[in-house]
XYZ file of C-alpha atoms in Angstrom:
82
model
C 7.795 17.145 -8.957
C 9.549 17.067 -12.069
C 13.921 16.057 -11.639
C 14.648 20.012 -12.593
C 12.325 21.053 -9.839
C 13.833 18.699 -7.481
C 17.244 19.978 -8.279
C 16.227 23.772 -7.735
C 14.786 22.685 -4.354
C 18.160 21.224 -3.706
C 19.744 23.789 -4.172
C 17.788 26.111 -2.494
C 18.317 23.630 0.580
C 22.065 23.552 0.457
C 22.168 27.176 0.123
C 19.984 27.543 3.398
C 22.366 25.290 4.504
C 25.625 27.081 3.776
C 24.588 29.929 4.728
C 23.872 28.866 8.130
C 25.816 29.959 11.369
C 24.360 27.763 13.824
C 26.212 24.309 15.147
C 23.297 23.344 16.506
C 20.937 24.261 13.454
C 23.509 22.401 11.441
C 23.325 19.094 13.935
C 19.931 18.698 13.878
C 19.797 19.102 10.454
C 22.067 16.245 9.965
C 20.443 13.912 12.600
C 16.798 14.039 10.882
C 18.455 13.693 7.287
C 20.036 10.879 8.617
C 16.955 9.293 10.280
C 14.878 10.109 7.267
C 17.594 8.479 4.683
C 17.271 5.342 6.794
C 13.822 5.162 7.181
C 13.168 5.780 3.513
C 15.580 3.116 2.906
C 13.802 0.403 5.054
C 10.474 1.387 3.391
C 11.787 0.815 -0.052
C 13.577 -2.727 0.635
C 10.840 -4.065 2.201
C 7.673 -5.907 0.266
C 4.759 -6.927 1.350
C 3.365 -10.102 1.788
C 0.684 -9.312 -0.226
C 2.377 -7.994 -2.789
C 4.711 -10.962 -2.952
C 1.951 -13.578 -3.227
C 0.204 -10.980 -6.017
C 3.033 -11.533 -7.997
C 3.360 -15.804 -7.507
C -0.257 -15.312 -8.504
C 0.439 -13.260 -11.918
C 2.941 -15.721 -12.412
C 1.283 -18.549 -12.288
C -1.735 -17.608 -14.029
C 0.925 -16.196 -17.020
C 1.756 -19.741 -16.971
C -1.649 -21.308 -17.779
C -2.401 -19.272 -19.954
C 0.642 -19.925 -21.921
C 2.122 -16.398 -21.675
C 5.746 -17.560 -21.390
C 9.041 -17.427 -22.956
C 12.349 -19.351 -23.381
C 14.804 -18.951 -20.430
C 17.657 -18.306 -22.592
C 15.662 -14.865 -23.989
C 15.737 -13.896 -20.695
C 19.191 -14.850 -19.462
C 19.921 -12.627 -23.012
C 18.065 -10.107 -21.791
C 19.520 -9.430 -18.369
C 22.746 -9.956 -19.723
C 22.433 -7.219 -22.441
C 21.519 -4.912 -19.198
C 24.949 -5.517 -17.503
């Protein structure tokens, strides 16, 4: 879904949404879009094990084979992102 299609389907939400009479439509459409905001949150702090020890892995082999660079290019480079 492209970020203009996701914005038309927002909109089309909130409009069902607005022009809803219902309390109790309205409540229950709050609860779940609260649950689902929280579990979508959990899912995208958490990593997996796997995918941790993956990237040690990467690492480490970047580092045998040499594919490294200076600390101080990369303390640059996060600091030009701030």
């Amino acid at each position: 879904m492209t970020s203009m299609e996701l914005e038309a389907y927002k909109a089309e939400l909130a409009c069902e949404i607005l022009t809803t009479d219902s309390r109790q439509v309205l409540d229950e459409v709050k609860r779940l879009l609260t649950k689902l905001s929280k579990k979508t949150k959990k899912k995208e702090e958490t990593i997996s094990k796997e995918k941790i020890l993956a990237g040690i892995d990467a690492g480490l082999k970047d580092i045998k084979a040499k594919r490294t660079r200076p600390a101080t290019e990369l303390l640059q480079e996060l600091r030009d992102e701030l």
